[in-house]
Amino acid sequence: RPDQRSTVDQLLHRFQLTGLDRRLPRELSGGQQQRVALARVLAAEPRLLCLDEPLSALDGPTRTELRILLREWLQESQLPALIVSHDVLDVQALADDLIVMSDGQVRQAGPVENVLHQPVDRTVARIVGYENLITVNLLQRDSTGVSVEHRGWRFVGLDRLPSPADSTGIACIRAEDIRLRKLPADQTTGSAEIREVIPEGVMLRVRVELAAGQKMQALVPRAAAVTSGFQRGERVSIDLAAGAAVIVPDSGD
């Protein structure tokens, strides 16, 4: 029993629950209940830890805090863990390897960074957080990547096309990899129109529409957006960070 008490005290302290051990479940907040659930599992010293959405239904600050605590514990204990999550931030913080599933099928598996930055198709790209999926025509393929075009807009992307005969593909681009630059009102070639500016903490999500009608999203630091004076209806140019676009087959969803 002294050993048990010591284990309980250590876990209460680690998950910031000290002083709450006599409370009933209904007397705890949602975040505290989630911490208790994790502590109870770890107290049993399992050989394999299985967690199903362990950080769901928590407010933002609590989720971030608990994610850090869980990451620290997993690193210290080296306990094998199987974690199910729909949140890419959870995956990046907690996992070494990632399996992406859709409709009960494994679509891609491998080291987290490989899967997150080199999706094999549009389904995987959408699941791991690529907001912009654009149909493109292939112009040239070589060892450095593939040159593509979308209605006059040309750029180079990472080649993930399995067939050399492909003539079209899907360019997968994350919103944070798009650079916007304000243009004169009379310049329309190679430009997009700002449709909406949405605050997201220290970032602004800017929804734009290309001249061809293609809609895209960009994540811009609030300070940079304020300095540039981005407003709805204004025209901007679109540039991509180096290696930002991943070109995948134009099939499936």
PDB file of C-alpha atoms in Angstrom:
ATOM      1  CA  ARG A   1       0.000   0.000   0.000  1.00  0.00           C
ATOM      2  CA  PRO A   2       2.800   2.547   0.683  1.00  0.00           C
ATOM      3  CA  ASP A   3       4.123   1.865  -2.817  1.00  0.00           C
ATOM      4  CA  GLN A   4       0.657   2.368  -4.263  1.00  0.00           C
ATOM      5  CA  ARG A   5       0.268   5.665  -2.409  1.00  0.00           C
ATOM      6  CA  SER A   6       3.640   6.819  -3.686  1.00  0.00           C
ATOM      7  CA  THR A   7       2.663   5.982  -7.285  1.00  0.00           C
ATOM      8  CA  VAL A   8      -0.652   7.801  -6.921  1.00  0.00           C
ATOM      9  CA  ASP A   9       1.013  10.880  -5.443  1.00  0.00           C
ATOM     10  CA  GLN A  10       3.571  10.977  -8.261  1.00  0.00           C
ATOM     11  CA  LEU A  11       0.865  10.765 -10.927  1.00  0.00           C
ATOM     12  CA  LEU A  12      -1.327  13.352  -9.192  1.00  0.00           C
ATOM     13  CA  HIS A  13       1.628  15.700  -9.158  1.00  0.00           C
ATOM     14  CA  ARG A  14       2.626  15.006 -12.783  1.00  0.00           C
ATOM     15  CA  PHE A  15      -0.882  15.657 -14.077  1.00  0.00           C
ATOM     16  CA  GLN A  16      -1.429  18.656 -11.775  1.00  0.00           C
ATOM     17  CA  LEU A  17      -4.167  16.943  -9.736  1.00  0.00           C
ATOM     18  CA  THR A  18      -2.620  17.296  -6.282  1.00  0.00           C
ATOM     19  CA  GLY A  19      -5.306  17.952  -3.676  1.00  0.00           C
ATOM     20  CA  LEU A  20      -8.142  16.638  -5.862  1.00  0.00           C
ATOM     21  CA  ASP A  21      -7.827  12.941  -4.973  1.00  0.00           C
ATOM     22  CA  ARG A  22     -10.892  12.992  -2.680  1.00  0.00           C
ATOM     23  CA  ARG A  23     -13.233  14.601  -5.163  1.00  0.00           C
ATOM     24  CA  LEU A  24     -15.984  12.766  -7.036  1.00  0.00           C
ATOM     25  CA  PRO A  25     -15.911  12.691 -10.849  1.00  0.00           C
ATOM     26  CA  ARG A  26     -18.811  15.151 -11.075  1.00  0.00           C
ATOM     27  CA  GLU A  27     -16.779  17.612  -9.014  1.00  0.00           C
ATOM     28  CA  LEU A  28     -13.993  17.724 -11.602  1.00  0.00           C
ATOM     29  CA  SER A  29     -13.788  19.791 -14.778  1.00  0.00           C
ATOM     30  CA  GLY A  30     -13.582  18.102 -18.170  1.00  0.00           C
ATOM     31  CA  GLY A  31      -9.841  18.680 -18.340  1.00  0.00           C
ATOM     32  CA  GLN A  32      -9.344  17.272 -14.835  1.00  0.00           C
ATOM     33  CA  GLN A  33     -11.415  14.188 -15.696  1.00  0.00           C
ATOM     34  CA  GLN A  34      -9.262  13.602 -18.778  1.00  0.00           C
ATOM     35  CA  ARG A  35      -6.097  13.868 -16.678  1.00  0.00           C
ATOM     36  CA  VAL A  36      -7.505  11.404 -14.122  1.00  0.00           C
ATOM     37  CA  ALA A  37      -8.301   8.943 -16.919  1.00  0.00           C
ATOM     38  CA  LEU A  38      -4.703   9.089 -18.154  1.00  0.00           C
ATOM     39  CA  ALA A  39      -3.292   8.802 -14.630  1.00  0.00           C
ATOM     40  CA  ARG A  40      -5.438   5.729 -13.906  1.00  0.00           C
ATOM     41  CA  VAL A  41      -4.164   3.992 -17.025  1.00  0.00           C
ATOM     42  CA  LEU A  42      -0.535   4.794 -16.258  1.00  0.00           C
ATOM     43  CA  ALA A  43      -0.876   3.678 -12.616  1.00  0.00           C
ATOM     44  CA  ALA A  44      -1.454   0.113 -13.851  1.00  0.00           C
ATOM     45  CA  GLU A  45       1.984   0.167 -15.545  1.00  0.00           C
ATOM     46  CA  PRO A  46       0.725  -1.211 -18.888  1.00  0.00           C
ATOM     47  CA  ARG A  47       3.063  -2.805 -21.429  1.00  0.00           C
ATOM     48  CA  LEU A  48       1.173  -1.084 -24.264  1.00  0.00           C
ATOM     49  CA  LEU A  49      -0.727   2.190 -23.995  1.00  0.00           C
ATOM     50  CA  CYS A  50      -3.827   2.552 -26.212  1.00  0.00           C
ATOM     51  CA  LEU A  51      -5.334   6.042 -26.358  1.00  0.00           C
ATOM     52  CA  ASP A  52      -8.445   6.946 -28.364  1.00  0.00           C
ATOM     53  CA  GLU A  53      -8.684  10.740 -28.854  1.00  0.00           C
ATOM     54  CA  PRO A  54      -7.021  11.368 -25.460  1.00  0.00           C
ATOM     55  CA  LEU A  55      -7.113  15.157 -25.842  1.00  0.00           C
ATOM     56  CA  SER A  56     -10.561  15.615 -27.354  1.00  0.00           C
ATOM     57  CA  ALA A  57     -13.316  17.712 -25.754  1.00  0.00           C
ATOM     58  CA  LEU A  58     -10.776  19.952 -24.017  1.00  0.00           C
ATOM     59  CA  ASP A  59     -10.471  23.715 -24.311  1.00  0.00           C
ATOM     60  CA  GLY A  60      -7.468  25.092 -26.174  1.00  0.00           C
ATOM     61  CA  PRO A  61      -5.134  25.923 -23.251  1.00  0.00           C
ATOM     62  CA  THR A  62      -5.946  22.676 -21.404  1.00  0.00           C
ATOM     63  CA  ARG A  63      -5.390  20.643 -24.565  1.00  0.00           C
ATOM     64  CA  THR A  64      -1.995  22.249 -25.163  1.00  0.00           C
ATOM     65  CA  GLU A  65      -0.957  21.750 -21.542  1.00  0.00           C
ATOM     66  CA  LEU A  66      -2.006  18.112 -21.425  1.00  0.00           C
ATOM     67  CA  ARG A  67      -0.353  17.424 -24.790  1.00  0.00           C
ATOM     68  CA  ILE A  68       2.952  18.616 -23.338  1.00  0.00           C
ATOM     69  CA  LEU A  69       2.509  16.511 -20.191  1.00  0.00           C
ATOM     70  CA  LEU A  70       1.680  13.387 -22.194  1.00  0.00           C
ATOM     71  CA  ARG A  71       4.607  13.939 -24.563  1.00  0.00           C
ATOM     72  CA  GLU A  72       7.018  14.264 -21.625  1.00  0.00           C
ATOM     73  CA  TRP A  73       5.704  11.089 -20.031  1.00  0.00           C
ATOM     74  CA  LEU A  74       5.916   9.077 -23.263  1.00  0.00           C
ATOM     75  CA  GLN A  75       9.489  10.229 -23.862  1.00  0.00           C
ATOM     76  CA  GLU A  76      10.573   9.411 -20.300  1.00  0.00           C
ATOM     77  CA  SER A  77       8.832   6.038 -20.030  1.00  0.00           C
ATOM     78  CA  GLN A  78       9.570   4.800 -23.586  1.00  0.00           C
ATOM     79  CA  LEU A  79       6.268   2.919 -23.321  1.00  0.00           C
ATOM     80  CA  PRO A  80       4.911   1.748 -26.699  1.00  0.00           C
ATOM     81  CA  ALA A  81       1.722   3.664 -27.450  1.00  0.00           C
ATOM     82  CA  LEU A  82      -1.035   3.411 -30.035  1.00  0.00           C
ATOM     83  CA  ILE A  83      -2.853   6.743 -30.349  1.00  0.00           C
ATOM     84  CA  VAL A  84      -5.961   7.459 -32.421  1.00  0.00           C
ATOM     85  CA  SER A  85      -6.455  11.134 -33.249  1.00  0.00           C
ATOM     86  CA  HIS A  86      -7.968  13.452 -35.850  1.00  0.00           C
ATOM     87  CA  ASP A  87      -5.730  16.343 -34.744  1.00  0.00           C
ATOM     88  CA  VAL A  88      -2.504  16.858 -36.707  1.00  0.00           C
ATOM     89  CA  LEU A  89      -0.964  18.766 -33.783  1.00  0.00           C
ATOM     90  CA  ASP A  90      -1.456  15.718 -31.544  1.00  0.00           C
ATOM     91  CA  VAL A  91       0.183  13.538 -34.174  1.00  0.00           C
ATOM     92  CA  GLN A  92       3.197  15.825 -34.557  1.00  0.00           C
ATOM     93  CA  ALA A  93       3.721  16.146 -30.804  1.00  0.00           C
ATOM     94  CA  LEU A  94       3.138  12.550 -29.717  1.00  0.00           C
ATOM     95  CA  ALA A  95       3.928  10.135 -32.548  1.00  0.00           C
ATOM     96  CA  ASP A  96       7.021   8.695 -34.220  1.00  0.00           C
ATOM     97  CA  ASP A  97       5.149   6.813 -36.940  1.00  0.00           C
ATOM     98  CA  LEU A  98       1.818   7.598 -38.561  1.00  0.00           C
ATOM     99  CA  ILE A  99      -0.835   5.464 -40.234  1.00  0.00           C
ATOM    100  CA  VAL A 100      -3.499   7.374 -42.180  1.00  0.00           C
ATOM    101  CA  MET A 101      -6.808   5.548 -42.571  1.00  0.00           C
ATOM    102  CA  SER A 102      -9.903   6.422 -44.599  1.00  0.00           C
ATOM    103  CA  ASP A 103     -13.067   4.330 -44.971  1.00  0.00           C
ATOM    104  CA  GLY A 104     -11.380   1.534 -43.029  1.00  0.00           C
ATOM    105  CA  GLN A 105      -8.421   1.355 -45.405  1.00  0.00           C
ATOM    106  CA  VAL A 106      -4.781   2.219 -44.768  1.00  0.00           C
ATOM    107  CA  ARG A 107      -3.880   4.945 -47.262  1.00  0.00           C
ATOM    108  CA  GLN A 108      -0.309   5.655 -46.141  1.00  0.00           C
ATOM    109  CA  ALA A 109       2.087   4.678 -43.351  1.00  0.00           C
ATOM    110  CA  GLY A 110       5.563   5.769 -42.317  1.00  0.00           C
ATOM    111  CA  PRO A 111       7.515   8.236 -40.187  1.00  0.00           C
ATOM    112  CA  VAL A 112       5.361  11.192 -39.161  1.00  0.00           C
ATOM    113  CA  GLU A 113       7.303  13.848 -41.063  1.00  0.00           C
ATOM    114  CA  ASN A 114       7.334  11.778 -44.269  1.00  0.00           C
ATOM    115  CA  VAL A 115       3.570  11.258 -44.234  1.00  0.00           C
ATOM    116  CA  LEU A 116       2.773  14.842 -43.243  1.00  0.00           C
ATOM    117  CA  HIS A 117       4.964  16.391 -45.924  1.00  0.00           C
ATOM    118  CA  GLN A 118       4.834  13.765 -48.676  1.00  0.00           C
ATOM    119  CA  PRO A 119       1.219  12.540 -48.945  1.00  0.00           C
ATOM    120  CA  VAL A 120       0.630   9.903 -51.631  1.00  0.00           C
ATOM    121  CA  ASP A 121      -2.827  11.114 -52.720  1.00  0.00           C
ATOM    122  CA  ARG A 122      -5.421  13.826 -52.181  1.00  0.00           C
ATOM    123  CA  THR A 123      -7.219  11.864 -49.464  1.00  0.00           C
ATOM    124  CA  VAL A 124      -4.104  11.676 -47.312  1.00  0.00           C
ATOM    125  CA  ALA A 125      -3.274  15.310 -48.088  1.00  0.00           C
ATOM    126  CA  ARG A 126      -6.706  16.450 -46.922  1.00  0.00           C
ATOM    127  CA  ILE A 127      -6.563  14.372 -43.727  1.00  0.00           C
ATOM    128  CA  VAL A 128      -3.101  15.625 -42.717  1.00  0.00           C
ATOM    129  CA  GLY A 129      -4.028  19.271 -43.202  1.00  0.00           C
ATOM    130  CA  TYR A 130      -3.439  20.466 -46.763  1.00  0.00           C
ATOM    131  CA  GLU A 131      -6.138  23.118 -47.282  1.00  0.00           C
ATOM    132  CA  ASN A 132      -5.457  23.761 -50.972  1.00  0.00           C
ATOM    133  CA  LEU A 133      -5.953  20.957 -53.508  1.00  0.00           C
ATOM    134  CA  ILE A 134      -5.663  22.237 -57.082  1.00  0.00           C
ATOM    135  CA  THR A 135      -5.892  20.396 -60.399  1.00  0.00           C
ATOM    136  CA  VAL A 136      -2.773  21.133 -62.471  1.00  0.00           C
ATOM    137  CA  ASN A 137      -1.342  20.245 -65.867  1.00  0.00           C
ATOM    138  CA  LEU A 138       2.123  18.666 -65.906  1.00  0.00           C
ATOM    139  CA  LEU A 139       4.704  20.519 -67.990  1.00  0.00           C
ATOM    140  CA  GLN A 140       8.020  18.828 -67.227  1.00  0.00           C
ATOM    141  CA  ARG A 141       9.398  16.196 -64.852  1.00  0.00           C
ATOM    142  CA  ASP A 142      13.026  15.829 -63.793  1.00  0.00           C
ATOM    143  CA  SER A 143      15.130  14.928 -60.756  1.00  0.00           C
ATOM    144  CA  THR A 144      14.340  18.241 -59.054  1.00  0.00           C
ATOM    145  CA  GLY A 145      10.554  17.833 -59.191  1.00  0.00           C
ATOM    146  CA  VAL A 146       7.702  18.483 -61.568  1.00  0.00           C
ATOM    147  CA  SER A 147       6.790  21.765 -63.260  1.00  0.00           C
ATOM    148  CA  VAL A 148       3.034  22.320 -63.340  1.00  0.00           C
ATOM    149  CA  GLU A 149       0.534  24.878 -64.540  1.00  0.00           C
ATOM    150  CA  HIS A 150      -2.910  25.963 -63.413  1.00  0.00           C
ATOM    151  CA  ARG A 151      -4.545  28.325 -65.924  1.00  0.00           C
ATOM    152  CA  GLY A 152      -1.428  30.392 -66.488  1.00  0.00           C
ATOM    153  CA  TRP A 153       0.020  30.075 -62.966  1.00  0.00           C
ATOM    154  CA  ARG A 154       3.213  27.997 -63.053  1.00  0.00           C
ATOM    155  CA  PHE A 155       5.248  26.535 -60.201  1.00  0.00           C
ATOM    156  CA  VAL A 156       7.374  23.499 -59.250  1.00  0.00           C
ATOM    157  CA  GLY A 157       6.282  20.781 -56.835  1.00  0.00           C
ATOM    158  CA  LEU A 158       7.490  17.569 -55.220  1.00  0.00           C
ATOM    159  CA  ASP A 159       6.765  14.671 -57.571  1.00  0.00           C
ATOM    160  CA  ARG A 160       4.566  11.971 -55.968  1.00  0.00           C
ATOM    161  CA  LEU A 161       3.105  10.711 -59.261  1.00  0.00           C
ATOM    162  CA  PRO A 162       3.526   6.952 -59.764  1.00  0.00           C
ATOM    163  CA  SER A 163       3.032   6.983 -63.538  1.00  0.00           C
ATOM    164  CA  PRO A 164       5.345   8.838 -65.956  1.00  0.00           C
ATOM    165  CA  ALA A 165       2.440   9.001 -68.403  1.00  0.00           C
ATOM    166  CA  ASP A 166       0.320  11.261 -66.188  1.00  0.00           C
ATOM    167  CA  SER A 167      -0.581  14.581 -67.807  1.00  0.00           C
ATOM    168  CA  THR A 168      -2.537  16.048 -64.892  1.00  0.00           C
ATOM    169  CA  GLY A 169      -2.230  15.925 -61.123  1.00  0.00           C
ATOM    170  CA  ILE A 170      -3.332  17.534 -57.877  1.00  0.00           C
ATOM    171  CA  ALA A 171      -1.124  20.176 -56.256  1.00  0.00           C
ATOM    172  CA  CYS A 172      -1.403  19.957 -52.474  1.00  0.00           C
ATOM    173  CA  ILE A 173      -0.400  23.180 -50.716  1.00  0.00           C
ATOM    174  CA  ARG A 174      -0.652  24.137 -47.053  1.00  0.00           C
ATOM    175  CA  ALA A 175      -2.088  27.560 -46.251  1.00  0.00           C
ATOM    176  CA  GLU A 176       0.987  28.554 -44.222  1.00  0.00           C
ATOM    177  CA  ASP A 177       3.243  27.962 -47.258  1.00  0.00           C
ATOM    178  CA  ILE A 178       1.511  30.602 -49.377  1.00  0.00           C
ATOM    179  CA  ARG A 179       3.014  34.096 -49.560  1.00  0.00           C
ATOM    180  CA  LEU A 180       0.777  37.012 -50.501  1.00  0.00           C
ATOM    181  CA  ARG A 181       1.955  40.365 -51.864  1.00  0.00           C
ATOM    182  CA  LYS A 182      -0.258  43.383 -52.446  1.00  0.00           C
ATOM    183  CA  LEU A 183      -0.602  44.477 -56.083  1.00  0.00           C
ATOM    184  CA  PRO A 184      -1.768  47.665 -57.812  1.00  0.00           C
ATOM    185  CA  ALA A 185      -5.510  47.644 -58.500  1.00  0.00           C
ATOM    186  CA  ASP A 186      -4.967  47.665 -62.289  1.00  0.00           C
ATOM    187  CA  GLN A 187      -2.741  44.549 -62.302  1.00  0.00           C
ATOM    188  CA  THR A 188      -4.803  41.404 -62.830  1.00  0.00           C
ATOM    189  CA  THR A 189      -2.373  39.008 -64.515  1.00  0.00           C
ATOM    190  CA  GLY A 190      -1.153  36.313 -62.137  1.00  0.00           C
ATOM    191  CA  SER A 191      -3.141  37.767 -59.278  1.00  0.00           C
ATOM    192  CA  ALA A 192      -5.894  36.799 -56.857  1.00  0.00           C
ATOM    193  CA  GLU A 193      -8.628  38.762 -55.111  1.00  0.00           C
ATOM    194  CA  ILE A 194      -9.006  38.691 -51.331  1.00  0.00           C
ATOM    195  CA  ARG A 195     -12.462  37.356 -50.492  1.00  0.00           C
ATOM    196  CA  GLU A 196     -12.267  37.125 -46.709  1.00  0.00           C
ATOM    197  CA  VAL A 197      -9.856  37.785 -43.835  1.00  0.00           C
ATOM    198  CA  ILE A 198     -10.468  35.629 -40.743  1.00  0.00           C
ATOM    199  CA  PRO A 199      -8.572  36.172 -37.449  1.00  0.00           C
ATOM    200  CA  GLU A 200      -6.984  33.009 -35.986  1.00  0.00           C
ATOM    201  CA  GLY A 201      -4.952  34.043 -32.962  1.00  0.00           C
ATOM    202  CA  VAL A 202      -1.626  35.532 -34.055  1.00  0.00           C
ATOM    203  CA  MET A 203      -2.411  34.523 -37.655  1.00  0.00           C
ATOM    204  CA  LEU A 204      -4.968  35.636 -40.212  1.00  0.00           C
ATOM    205  CA  ARG A 205      -6.570  33.156 -42.601  1.00  0.00           C
ATOM    206  CA  VAL A 206      -6.912  34.922 -45.934  1.00  0.00           C
ATOM    207  CA  ARG A 207      -9.289  33.378 -48.457  1.00  0.00           C
ATOM    208  CA  VAL A 208      -8.479  34.388 -52.022  1.00  0.00           C
ATOM    209  CA  GLU A 209      -9.859  33.641 -55.474  1.00  0.00           C
ATOM    210  CA  LEU A 210      -7.683  33.376 -58.571  1.00  0.00           C
ATOM    211  CA  ALA A 211      -8.758  35.020 -61.802  1.00  0.00           C
ATOM    212  CA  ALA A 212      -9.689  31.544 -63.097  1.00  0.00           C
ATOM    213  CA  GLY A 213     -12.126  31.064 -60.200  1.00  0.00           C
ATOM    214  CA  GLN A 214      -9.927  28.757 -58.095  1.00  0.00           C
ATOM    215  CA  LYS A 215     -10.320  29.474 -54.368  1.00  0.00           C
ATOM    216  CA  MET A 216      -7.345  29.161 -52.012  1.00  0.00           C
ATOM    217  CA  GLN A 217      -6.434  29.815 -48.387  1.00  0.00           C
ATOM    218  CA  ALA A 218      -3.308  31.427 -46.961  1.00  0.00           C
ATOM    219  CA  LEU A 219      -2.195  31.777 -43.329  1.00  0.00           C
ATOM    220  CA  VAL A 220      -0.489  35.118 -42.786  1.00  0.00           C
ATOM    221  CA  PRO A 221       1.083  36.478 -39.589  1.00  0.00           C
ATOM    222  CA  ARG A 222      -1.249  39.151 -38.237  1.00  0.00           C
ATOM    223  CA  ALA A 223       1.547  41.734 -37.998  1.00  0.00           C
ATOM    224  CA  ALA A 224       2.559  41.213 -41.635  1.00  0.00           C
ATOM    225  CA  ALA A 225      -1.054  41.378 -42.804  1.00  0.00           C
ATOM    226  CA  VAL A 226      -1.686  44.611 -40.903  1.00  0.00           C
ATOM    227  CA  THR A 227       1.509  46.141 -42.324  1.00  0.00           C
ATOM    228  CA  SER A 228       0.510  45.116 -45.856  1.00  0.00           C
ATOM    229  CA  GLY A 229      -3.023  46.345 -45.322  1.00  0.00           C
ATOM    230  CA  PHE A 230      -4.782  43.252 -46.671  1.00  0.00           C
ATOM    231  CA  GLN A 231      -8.472  44.044 -47.133  1.00  0.00           C
ATOM    232  CA  ARG A 232     -11.381  42.289 -48.788  1.00  0.00           C
ATOM    233  CA  GLY A 233     -11.545  43.079 -52.499  1.00  0.00           C
ATOM    234  CA  GLU A 234      -7.856  43.903 -52.884  1.00  0.00           C
ATOM    235  CA  ARG A 235      -5.627  42.069 -55.344  1.00  0.00           C
ATOM    236  CA  VAL A 236      -2.529  40.125 -54.314  1.00  0.00           C
ATOM    237  CA  SER A 237       0.070  37.947 -55.984  1.00  0.00           C
ATOM    238  CA  ILE A 238       0.612  34.371 -54.789  1.00  0.00           C
ATOM    239  CA  ASP A 239       4.034  32.863 -54.231  1.00  0.00           C
ATOM    240  CA  LEU A 240       4.910  29.507 -52.715  1.00  0.00           C
ATOM    241  CA  ALA A 241       7.599  28.626 -50.197  1.00  0.00           C
ATOM    242  CA  ALA A 242      10.324  26.446 -51.716  1.00  0.00           C
ATOM    243  CA  GLY A 243       9.213  22.823 -51.946  1.00  0.00           C
ATOM    244  CA  ALA A 244       5.757  23.687 -50.626  1.00  0.00           C
ATOM    245  CA  ALA A 245       3.631  21.994 -53.309  1.00  0.00           C
ATOM    246  CA  VAL A 246       3.294  18.227 -53.474  1.00  0.00           C
ATOM    247  CA  ILE A 247       1.938  16.839 -56.758  1.00  0.00           C
ATOM    248  CA  VAL A 248      -0.165  13.683 -56.358  1.00  0.00           C
ATOM    249  CA  PRO A 249      -2.299  11.648 -58.786  1.00  0.00           C
ATOM    250  CA  ASP A 250      -5.538  13.194 -60.034  1.00  0.00           C
ATOM    251  CA  SER A 251      -7.702  10.334 -58.774  1.00  0.00           C
ATOM    252  CA  GLY A 252      -9.654   9.324 -55.675  1.00  0.00           C
ATOM    253  CA  ASP A 253     -10.956  11.609 -52.914  1.00  0.00           C
TER     254      ASP A 253
END
